[in-house]
Amino acid sequence: MAYDRKKIEELIDGTIDWETLHRMLSQPKDPERFQLYVDILQERVHFPETILLPMGLHLYIVQKKDGSRVVKCDCGHEFCSADDNWKMYALIYVREDEESLNELYPKLMAPDPSWQVLREYYCPNCGTQLEVENVTPWYPILKDFEPDIEAFYQEWLGIPVPEPKK
Amino acid sequence: MTGKIQVLGIDAGGTMTDTFFVDTEGNFVVGKAQSTPQDESEGLIQSSADALMQWGLTVEEVFPQLITGVYSGTSMLNRVVQRKGLEVGLIVNRGMEDFHRMGRAIQSYLGYSYEDRIHLNTHRYDPPLVPRERTVGVTERIDMFGNIVIPLREEEAYAAIERLLAMHVEGIVISFLHAYKNPQHERRVRDLAQELITKKGLNIPVFASSDYYPVRKESHRTNTTILEAYAAEPSRKTLVRMNDRLKALGARFDLRVMASHGGTISWKAKELARTIVSGPIGGVIGTKNLGEELGYKNIAATDIGGTSFDMALIVQGQFTIQHDPDMARLVLSLPLVQMDSVGSGAGSYVRIDPYTRSIKIGPDSAGYRVGVCWEESGVDTVTVSDCHVVLGYINPDNFLGGQVKLNKERARQAIKEQLADPLGLTVEEAAAGVIELLDTRLRDHLRSMISGKGYHPSEFVCFSYGGAGPVHTYGYTEGLDFEDVVVPAWAAGFSAYGCAAAEFEYRYDKSLDINLDFAATTEAKMAAVSTLQEAWNELAEKVIAEFELNGYKAQDVVLVPGYRMMYRGQLNDIEIDSPIARATQSEDWDRLTEAFENTYERVYARSARSPELGYTVTGVIMRGFVTTVKPKIPNEPLQQENPPESAKRGQRALYYRAKWVDATIWDMDSLYPGNVIIGPSIVEAPATTLVLPPGWSAFLDKHRLFHLRHEKDLI
């Protein structure tokens, strides 16, 4: 069931062919996927820490040498501990008036900012847009994901959680 | 072979080209050869030679004797699927240029399995037949009653045509809204285009939708008319070449082509897109034809090939015609014989779900590459055929008459590694599990297709054919209580046989809007009847014109009018063969509605009828036939029950119900009518294998049909 490493790379790059994509969707999943995927990502980032879990296209939970886990951008910027909400440490741009919303949408197709605002989260180091929230004004910053990394590695993947690097 | 050879049926499939020859006595031979897509006539000649060799004859000797030949093939469909057609330009209403590439949304999931229809991420649009840059709009509008709301702006039409010609298009298609109701604007643009093309000294065909498919639903109509230019024009050349090749070998007939409505048309036909699907339809026609001869009215036709299991129902001697079908992920306006398909065949891949540990069959298939058992195939995933080889169902040394050598050990090893070991089973248990699962799946589909239409299998005779059909007949019919289960001795070439048996038939459709109250006045009925008759006359002219193109006179043509009716306000209608040849008086209207009421009751339920709503006629149909030679079904005297010793080909171990049994091998062609074969037995022919496990027996009747019987008491 395993796919070629090249195909998984193409999947990450968005260049995969339709036949393989359809097979991936419509057939039982390959159990090797996560490992292969993370290996490819690890090869592509320029920091030495081990990727534990991808959090987004440019965001990862990594394990540092001392065993601590942090949220990291692929430019190398560290936001916070993996338990914390990285968005609380990001730069935020809120589109809450007609003018800023009309930079993205034509008039009348933009949301009414008294109902809905756009909150854009950026890496303070490289300026990569990491997340956009579309919420009402006053709405709290969302904490998207609190993964149970231990259970995922040990019980689902059947592999040990990476040891802190010596 | 005793008489002259009269009929040739051809099924040029993606893998194999089948030919079917019949002589005046009804004797027949089936030929097989690998298909040659670059020049299909090559495969046809090889397949013919393969068939005729069995009679000790050559192509040169036989072709001059033939009276008729019918072709079915997949080349046109492949051209569409692979988007390798002509560069067509499209003229539509201005402001609506995008509708073609929007595919009515439905084209993102047409032809999908049940799972994929729900699995949203699998939905995907194919590239449009005509890209947006070759689509031009012209201002005009006609409403649903045929009234001109905005007159045609001719200067825009000129500009549109000029623009397409400047792009060097190879064909122009014109499709305006409601042109089926009022074709005036379409025809004006068509004439302008032809004028301009002639003036420029070019040779580009122009297709107005109202000239070809004057029916409602612009997406369907436009797609179909585009196919006429895109796919059918090049096929015409292929057919010309094939016809020439046959002529060069002495043939004196004009090739006919199997069309999607179940009749055959000439390769010279104006509407060649009708032949886009032809192969599998041949099997349904063959079933219907054989049923008529033998007096079976209700038949379930089942066909297992390399990639799919195709089913169709014949009820009261008729197959169902689907009106707005889809094919190759396009909505079309062609009447199409209704069939159901499941993506499981002999070449389907078998895999294990790593999480649920369940066996998964297909939907993808090794096709002509058979499976791991064929060393040269390069296939490394186990297929259903590998299981057949391991369990002794098929003879590894006699696959396609020994042309392809299969390696049982390779199959065993692959099944062991991929299925048996991970599941903790023996190789036999794993392979048998696959076969059992496949049988169950096919049986469930067959049962649900029959019960979904309100019938019970006991009201049907099941016909089983296709190269792999007879291998599984026992499995997918067991316990369904069919009235009879029939395997024709020519199962492998059954679709080619069906083509040879099909009527020479043209069919034309036209949309209409006749609305009448339940208690309509005589005047209203008269008006309705005259509109109907006028439309029939118009279509009859077209039908006769097509036959005249083929050298038939009007008096040779048998015309069968039909119509489509519904209760007022409904969205779907029913197709009905007209009970009257002509509609001239108000009582005729009553007879038409009465026929509709009766059909409605049969299709749905008596209590579903709602005559108080009044009636709408949505369309008329005209079919025309001329008499042609058809293959005669063999009729041989019955002989003794015991098959002759000379038909025995030894023994083979067959794994069935968790144990190995010794099955007797029989040579199909050496059996005599009247013989009864008792299972465990395997009846082998070069291109098919009939499997009879313990408890099953088969009686070979005088028509060379095997009738399968299951003695439940024996187990």
PDB file of C-alpha atoms in Angstrom, chain B residues 67 213 259 277 280 284 324 410 503 636:
ATOM      1  CA  ILE B  67     -24.410 -10.302 -46.320  1.00  0.00           C
ATOM      2  CA  TYR B 213     -30.677  16.700 -31.415  1.00  0.00           C
ATOM      3  CA  ALA B 259     -25.831   2.646 -31.668  1.00  0.00           C
ATOM      4  CA  VAL B 277     -21.189   3.457 -26.640  1.00  0.00           C
ATOM      5  CA  PRO B 280     -21.757  -3.532 -23.907  1.00  0.00           C
ATOM      6  CA  VAL B 284     -28.074  -6.637 -24.070  1.00  0.00           C
ATOM      7  CA  ASP B 324     -30.695  12.022 -20.642  1.00  0.00           C
ATOM      8  CA  ARG B 410       3.731 -16.737  -9.021  1.00  0.00           C
ATOM      9  CA  GLU B 503     -31.977  -4.399 -36.025  1.00  0.00           C
ATOM     10  CA  GLU B 636     -29.351 -29.332 -33.186  1.00  0.00           C
TER      11      GLU B 636
END
